[in-house]
N, CA, C and O of each residue as an XYZ file, in Angstrom:
572
protein
N     146.038    129.861     98.296
C     145.009    128.674     98.151
C     143.726    128.626     98.063
O     143.266    128.761     99.196
N     142.823    128.488     97.206
C     141.883    128.777     97.782
C     140.961    127.069     98.498
O     141.554    125.990     98.463
N     138.854    127.270     99.333
C     138.958    126.224    100.420
C     138.418    125.203     99.259
O     137.877    124.156     99.617
N     138.556    125.490     97.940
C     138.760    124.223     97.330
C     138.908    122.856     96.871
O     138.545    121.743     96.491
N     140.300    124.450     97.423
C     141.903    123.148     97.255
C     142.244    122.280     97.660
O     143.088    121.496     97.226
N     141.020    122.232     99.535
C     141.370    121.515    100.431
C     140.198    120.889    101.129
O     140.201    120.295    102.208
N     139.408    121.078    100.490
C     138.049    120.660    100.971
C     137.935    119.347    101.181
O     138.954    118.666    101.064
N     136.511    118.632    101.580
C     136.459    117.026    101.793
C     136.110    117.443    100.481
O     136.208    118.646    100.239
N     135.774    116.777     99.711
C     134.134    116.688     98.518
C     133.767    116.102     98.936
O     134.203    115.566     99.954
N     132.771    115.879     98.391
C     131.041    114.799     97.889
C     130.947    114.859     99.216
O     131.438    113.828     99.673
N     130.506    115.651    100.167
C     129.831    115.605    101.710
C     128.982    113.970    101.962
O     128.926    113.004    101.200
N     128.629    114.090    102.792
C     127.410    112.746    102.623
C     126.620    113.637    102.792
O     126.863    114.806    103.093
N     125.155    112.905    102.521
C     124.240    113.393    103.163
C     123.022    112.761    103.858
O     122.789    111.672    103.334
N     122.307    113.003    104.681
C     121.615    112.368    105.272
C     119.491    112.373    105.440
O     118.925    113.445    105.225
N     118.948    111.579    105.677
C     118.250    112.565    105.924
C     117.405    112.276    107.227
O     117.393    111.332    108.017
N     116.461    113.867    107.107
C     116.171    114.237    108.703
C     115.909    113.218    110.517
O     116.194    113.065    111.705
N     114.995    112.758    109.082
C     114.396    110.575    110.707
C     115.239    110.517    110.458
O     115.192    111.721    110.206
N     117.082    110.038    109.991
C     118.158    109.020    110.712
C     117.901    109.253    112.358
O     117.609    110.317    112.903
N     118.050    108.253    112.837
C     118.498    107.617    113.838
C     120.178    108.466    114.210
O     121.061    108.878    113.457
N     120.086    108.457    115.198
C     122.219    108.631    116.570
C     122.619    107.520    115.671
O     123.505    107.884    114.899
N     122.219    106.158    115.502
C     123.016    105.490    115.752
C     123.416    105.526    114.263
O     124.605    105.621    113.958
N     122.257    105.437    113.149
C     122.688    105.230    112.413
C     123.632    106.273    111.809
O     124.418    106.118    110.874
N     123.288    107.822    112.842
C     124.923    109.025    111.637
C     125.810    108.056    112.196
O     126.836    107.803    111.564
N     125.494    107.231    113.719
C     127.163    107.049    114.266
C     128.158    106.611    112.916
O     129.235    106.880    112.385
N     126.950    105.728    112.785
C     127.549    104.504    111.818
C     128.048    104.833    111.079
O     129.272    104.724    111.005
N     127.397    105.325    110.296
C     127.860    106.733    108.551
C     129.021    107.616    109.536
O     129.794    108.033    108.674
N     129.376    107.955    110.449
C     130.526    108.485    111.057
C     131.890    107.618    110.951
O     132.961    108.035    110.509
N     131.601    106.217    111.492
C     132.233    105.756    111.569
C     133.046    104.949    109.990
O     133.951    104.390    109.370
N     132.248    105.307    110.087
C     132.530    104.380    108.124
C     132.665    105.258    107.614
O     132.724    104.840    106.458
N     132.779    106.318    107.560
C     133.813    107.602    106.424
C     134.681    108.495    106.840
O     135.243    109.399    106.223
N     134.777    107.995    108.508
C     135.609    108.464    109.767
C     135.778    109.484    109.857
O     136.831    109.952    110.291
N     134.381    110.442    109.315
C     134.018    112.276    109.887
C     133.946    112.152    111.356
O     134.556    111.550    112.240
N     132.741    113.142    111.235
C     133.250    114.146    113.147
C     131.985    114.546    112.722
O     131.243    115.041    113.570
N     131.426    114.378    111.088
C     129.988    115.554    111.458
C     129.343    115.309    109.314
O     129.993    115.419    108.275
N     127.927    114.981    109.554
C     127.761    115.061    108.621
C     125.931    116.120    107.933
O     125.044    116.685    108.574
N     126.178    115.880    106.187
C     124.963    117.162    106.560
C     123.624    116.437    106.642
O     123.528    115.377    106.023
N     122.561    116.898    107.349
C     121.078    116.857    106.407
C     120.918    117.790    105.641
O     121.374    118.905    105.387
N     119.705    116.661    105.130
C     119.053    117.234    104.641
C     118.559    116.935    103.298
O     119.121    115.960    102.798
N     117.516    117.590    102.446
C     116.768    117.309    101.605
C     116.730    117.049    100.236
O     115.985    117.769     99.570
N     117.428    116.096     99.613
C     117.773    116.494     97.723
C     119.214    117.766     97.827
O     120.380    117.624     98.196
N     118.613    118.712     97.424
C     119.435    119.552     97.483
C     119.510    119.855     98.011
O     120.488    120.601     97.959
N     118.902    119.875     99.091
C     118.228    121.442    100.256
C     118.771    120.905    101.602
O     118.462    119.854    102.163
N     119.793    122.013    102.062
C     120.586    121.693    103.138
C     119.761    122.605    104.410
O     119.477    123.750    104.761
N     119.620    121.089    104.808
C     118.292    121.423    106.704
C     119.568    121.763    107.718
O     119.102    122.152    108.790
N     120.876    121.747    107.734
C     121.628    121.296    109.048
C     122.782    120.578    109.131
O     123.339    120.030    108.180
N     123.223    120.580    110.517
C     124.546    119.863    110.634
C     124.415    118.555    111.840
O     123.471    118.904    112.549
N     124.852    117.471    112.263
C     124.720    116.454    113.250
C     126.390    116.311    113.369
O     126.872    115.555    112.526
N     127.505    117.043    114.466
C     128.478    116.720    115.056
C     128.161    116.014    116.083
O     127.256    115.992    116.917
N     130.042    114.869    115.606
C     129.925    113.873    116.585
C     129.553    114.380    118.587
O     129.095    113.785    119.562
N     129.992    115.522    118.355
C     129.728    116.226    120.274
C     128.730    116.167    119.971
O     127.829    116.491    120.744
N     126.561    116.593    118.694
C     125.545    116.758    118.562
C     125.218    115.643    119.834
O     124.677    115.917    120.905
N     125.893    113.832    119.214
C     125.229    113.087    119.581
C     126.079    112.657    121.275
O     125.478    112.247    122.268
N     127.743    112.934    121.151
C     127.672    113.302    122.741
C     126.322    113.551    123.738
O     125.775    112.893    124.623
N     126.039    115.184    122.950
C     126.200    115.914    124.329
C     124.859    115.197    124.312
O     124.326    115.138    125.420
N     123.996    114.474    123.011
C     122.486    113.730    123.253
C     122.274    113.114    124.286
O     121.522    113.268    125.248
N     123.349    112.077    123.855
C     123.390    110.912    125.060
C     123.339    111.202    126.323
O     122.501    110.633    127.022
N     124.251    112.174    126.891
C     124.439    112.293    128.083
C     123.344    112.960    128.524
O     123.394    112.895    129.752
N     121.990    113.811    128.055
C     121.115    113.613    127.812
C     120.279    112.660    128.263
O     119.317    112.883    128.997
N     120.644    111.483    127.806
C     119.701    110.298    128.343
C     118.884    110.046    127.510
O     117.703    109.786    127.743
N     119.517    110.100    126.208
C     118.098    110.115    125.183
C     119.157    108.681    124.426
O     120.298    108.237    124.553
N     117.341    108.255    123.256
C     117.796    106.632    123.101
C     118.171    107.254    121.799
O     117.611    108.184    121.219
N     119.235    106.562    121.441
C     119.848    106.757    120.264
C     118.761    106.060    119.022
O     119.359    106.060    117.946
N     117.817    105.671    118.937
C     117.295    105.184    118.728
C     115.978    105.741    117.697
O     115.744    105.972    116.511
N     115.521    105.763    118.636
C     114.292    106.266    117.867
C     114.782    108.595    117.754
O     114.473    109.449    116.924
N     115.318    108.629    118.608
C     116.163    110.173    118.106
C     116.502    110.662    116.786
O     117.576    110.383    116.252
N     115.822    111.215    116.373
C     116.677    111.566    115.252
C     117.078    112.925    115.063
O     116.775    113.862    115.802
N     118.210    113.008    113.387
C     119.048    113.820    113.122
C     117.682    115.439    112.930
O     118.141    116.488    112.478
N     116.966    115.409    113.114
C     116.202    116.954    113.353
C     115.785    117.365    114.408
O     114.968    118.281    114.505
N     116.509    116.472    115.773
C     115.458    116.318    116.712
C     117.396    116.918    117.603
O     117.203    116.984    118.817
N     118.147    117.102    117.434
C     119.467    117.297    117.176
C     119.995    118.409    116.285
O     120.880    119.222    116.551
N     119.729    118.362    115.876
C     120.681    119.272    114.445
C     120.261    120.788    114.474
O     119.267    121.467    114.734
N     122.025    121.003    113.919
C     122.576    121.947    114.353
C     121.284    122.899    112.981
O     121.161    122.272    111.930
N     120.435    124.308    113.084
C     120.745    124.806    111.802
C     121.302    125.973    111.065
O     121.441    126.347    109.900
N     121.637    126.496    112.637
C     122.284    127.596    112.210
C     123.983    127.147    111.794
O     124.940    127.141    112.569
N     123.974    126.738    110.119
C     124.829    126.644    109.641
C     125.820    128.356    108.981
O     125.343    129.228    108.256
N     127.377    128.294    109.638
C     128.437    129.059    109.177
C     129.099    127.979    107.852
O     129.298    126.777    107.675
N     129.222    128.913    107.317
C     129.695    128.417    105.758
C     130.676    130.060    105.149
O     130.407    131.258    105.237
N     132.041    129.163    104.453
C     132.019    128.961    103.089
C     131.482    129.593    101.436
O     130.337    129.424    101.018
N     132.657    130.383    100.605
C     131.935    129.792     99.246
C     133.991    129.196     98.602
O     135.047    129.801     98.783
N     133.729    127.841     97.883
C     134.984    127.526     97.143
C     135.991    128.028     96.996
O     137.125    127.849     97.442
N     135.305    129.039     95.986
C     136.913    130.544     95.416
C     137.630    131.351     97.287
O     138.379    132.283     97.580
N     136.946    130.450     97.969
C     136.591    132.224     99.469
C     138.975    131.651     99.266
O     139.392    130.775     98.509
N     139.598    132.267     99.923
C     140.731    132.225    100.195
C     141.145    131.348    101.750
O     140.683    131.769    102.811
N     142.231    129.870    101.701
C     142.177    129.454    103.119
C     142.776    130.791    103.923
O     142.846    130.412    105.092
N     143.108    131.778    103.876
C     143.252    132.932    105.155
C     141.865    134.093    106.078
O     141.832    134.675    107.162
N     140.838    133.941    104.817
C     139.491    134.502    105.278
C     139.199    133.318    105.863
O     139.126    133.350    107.091
N     138.932    131.845    105.099
C     137.939    130.513    106.296
C     139.027    130.315    107.501
O     138.567    129.756    108.496
N     140.247    130.650    107.547
C     140.301    130.421    109.346
C     140.073    131.485    109.693
O     139.828    131.602    110.894
N     140.042    132.775    108.809
C     139.672    133.936    109.569
C     137.975    133.776    110.678
O     137.734    133.899    111.879
N     137.376    133.542    109.785
C     136.588    133.320    110.175
C     135.931    131.970    110.633
O     134.709    131.821    110.634
N     137.157    130.618    111.172
C     136.699    129.496    112.243
C     137.244    130.184    113.106
O     136.963    129.613    114.160
N     138.081    131.388    113.413
C     137.957    132.591    114.696
C     137.033    132.804    114.826
O     136.366    132.327    115.744
N     136.496    133.793    113.769
C     135.323    134.518    114.371
C     134.082    134.030    115.474
O     133.697    134.190    116.633
N     133.810    133.405    114.361
C     132.210    132.333    114.495
C     133.464    130.965    115.366
O     133.489    130.103    114.487
N     133.931    130.699    115.952
C     134.467    129.223    117.072
C     133.929    128.451    116.753
O     133.174    127.799    117.475
N     134.213    128.168    115.053
C     133.865    127.038    114.963
C     134.927    125.850    114.411
O     135.721    126.520    113.751
N     135.304    124.644    114.339
C     136.077    123.321    113.236
C     136.000    123.382    112.346
O     137.109    123.288    111.821
N     134.977    123.549    111.441
C     133.980    123.267    110.175
C     133.654    124.374    110.222
O     133.491    125.174    111.143
N     133.482    124.438    108.346
C     133.104    125.231    107.433
C     132.780    125.070    106.632
O     133.543    125.228    105.679
N     130.480    124.339    106.231
C     130.550    124.211    104.934
C     131.178    125.115    103.755
O     131.545    126.288    103.828
N     131.196    124.381    102.825
C     131.686    125.316    101.629
C     130.615    124.917    100.560
O     130.354    123.758    100.237
N     130.037    126.046    100.061
C     129.220    125.782     98.939
C     129.671    127.016     97.740
O     130.358    128.023     97.908
N     129.164    126.627     96.802
C     129.490    126.380     95.142
C     129.695    127.736     94.908
O     128.568    127.988     95.334
N     130.008    128.537     94.693
C     130.546    130.083     94.061
C     129.144    130.543     93.399
O     128.379    131.016     94.239
N     128.662    130.513     92.144
C     127.099    130.807     91.934
C     126.657    131.199     92.998
O     126.392    132.386     92.810
N     126.388    130.907     94.108
C     125.835    131.797     95.440
C     124.398    131.262     94.863
O     123.396    131.968     94.970
N     124.346    129.517     94.027
C     123.001    129.097     94.615
C     123.025    128.000     96.277
O     122.188    127.132     96.530
N     123.961    128.304     96.985
C     124.257    127.633     97.895
C     124.203    126.789     97.974
O     123.470    126.417     98.891
N     124.931    125.625     97.084
C     124.934    124.681     96.624
C     126.035    123.631     97.379
O     126.952    123.500     96.568
N     126.315    122.862     98.540
C     126.714    121.786     99.358
C     128.227    121.527     97.985
O     128.272    120.800     96.993
N     128.998    122.258     98.428
C     130.150    120.988     97.613
C     131.601    120.769     98.716
O     132.676    120.592     98.143
N     131.598    120.775     99.230
C     132.014    120.370    100.703
C     132.390    120.556    101.550
O     131.566    121.326    102.042
N     133.697    120.321    102.739
C     133.458    121.231    104.324
C     135.495    121.004    104.166
O     136.345    120.212    103.760
N     135.354    122.191    104.748
C     136.563    122.245    105.140
C     136.944    122.634    107.039
O     136.848    123.673    107.692
N     137.374    121.265    107.383
C     138.153    121.256    109.033
C     139.727    122.170    109.451
O     140.471    122.824    108.719
N     139.777    121.965    110.447
C     140.964    122.835    110.574
C     142.413    121.789    110.300
O     143.520    122.301    110.130
N     142.220    120.418    110.291
C     142.241    119.254    110.047
C     143.374    119.770    108.004
O     144.384    119.973    107.329
N     141.737    119.636    108.230
C     141.964    120.159    105.837
C     142.987    121.000    106.146
O     143.902    120.608    105.422
N     143.387    121.930    106.794
C     144.777    123.228    107.111
C     145.879    123.094    107.429
O     146.988    123.473    107.054
N     145.272    122.232    108.520
C     146.269    122.032    108.990
C     147.301    120.925    107.844
O     148.505    121.164    107.758
N     146.728    119.846    107.095
C     147.359    119.337    106.820
C     147.457    119.389    105.212
O     147.394    118.401    104.481
N     147.641    120.869    104.754
C     147.425    121.264    103.428
C     147.936    122.288    103.602
O     148.374    122.536    102.479
N     148.186    123.031    104.178
C     148.807    125.029    104.081
C     150.260    124.769    104.564
O     150.489    123.940    105.445
N     151.241    125.504    103.960
C     152.386    125.820    104.547
C     151.761    126.280    105.331
O     151.546    125.381    106.144
N     151.163    127.402    105.727
C     150.727    128.637    106.295
C     150.836    127.235    108.110
O     149.871    126.470    108.124
N     151.608    127.078    109.038
C     151.969    126.608    110.467
C     150.904    127.390    111.834
O     149.865    127.228    112.474
N     152.040    128.268    111.663
C     151.459    129.267    112.278
C     149.951    129.918    112.700
O     149.422    130.264    113.756
N     149.547    129.885    111.207
C     147.656    130.130    110.681
C     146.840    129.518    111.478
O     145.805    129.800    112.082
N     147.890    128.132    111.287
C     146.764    127.146    111.769
C     146.554    126.826    113.393
O     145.484    126.518    113.916
N     147.747    126.964    114.008
C     148.403    127.139    114.933
C     147.207    128.533    115.812
O     146.331    128.070    116.542
N     147.263    129.733    115.699
C     146.394    131.150    115.866
C     144.968    130.266    115.702
O     144.269    130.649    116.640
N     144.623    129.797    115.345
C     142.994    129.667    114.751
C     142.684    128.977    116.043
O     141.985    129.547    116.881
N     143.448    127.080    116.365
C     143.752    126.425    116.858
C     143.125    127.183    117.932
O     141.936    127.468    118.071
N     144.545    127.577    118.974
C     144.170    128.473    119.599
C     143.252    129.290    120.438
O     142.761    128.930    121.508
N     143.077    130.399    119.853
C     142.183    131.024    119.293
C     140.328    130.290    119.791
O     139.511    130.854    120.519
N     140.181    129.039    119.146
C     138.807    128.391    119.273
C     138.825    127.368    120.654
O     137.819    127.309    121.361
N     139.842    126.707    120.921
C     140.084    126.388    122.021
C     140.019    127.236    123.562
O     139.579    126.638    124.544
N     140.553    128.838    123.679
C     140.787    129.008    124.339
C     139.066    129.645    124.847
O     138.651    129.754    126.001
N     138.229    130.030    123.379
C     137.157    130.540    123.811
C     136.178    129.544    124.292
O     135.171    129.892    124.909
N     136.605    127.621    123.872
C     135.608    126.876    124.540
C     135.819    126.519    126.363
O     135.094    125.949    127.178
N     136.943    127.063    126.442
C     137.245    126.654    127.405
C     136.944    127.556    128.496
O     137.173    127.388    129.694
N     136.501    128.349    128.024
C     135.469    130.082    128.516
C     134.517    130.340    129.086
O     134.089    131.047    129.999
N     133.916    128.808    127.564
C     132.028    129.305    127.430
C     132.081    128.133    128.659
O     131.046    127.793    129.233
């Protein structure tokens, strides 16, 4: 099975100047914990629900703080034809719950997002998914 078989397709893009309140509303509307930040076809970063929560803990104003202020620029990704076993190993190694999925022609066009939830609900290898969750969770506790 390939990443493209289980990824969430056509992820939503928001502009870097979008404020955190609007990002949170979009996440709620879509039922997701991550949004892509970019201009046109250029991916600039990602914002997760955790990024917003940690920013609020620093007492920021969600009406004026923007995606550009808090977005993650270190984007971890896989390619749409990558085998899900490799995708799961990458998640373990990078200690992330989600990976951006890029097109196969290596033009780095964003085509989807793959999450631990996708692995859990679309694969028959529950041991693989359990190992990824365990390793990521242990690393988060140690941090």
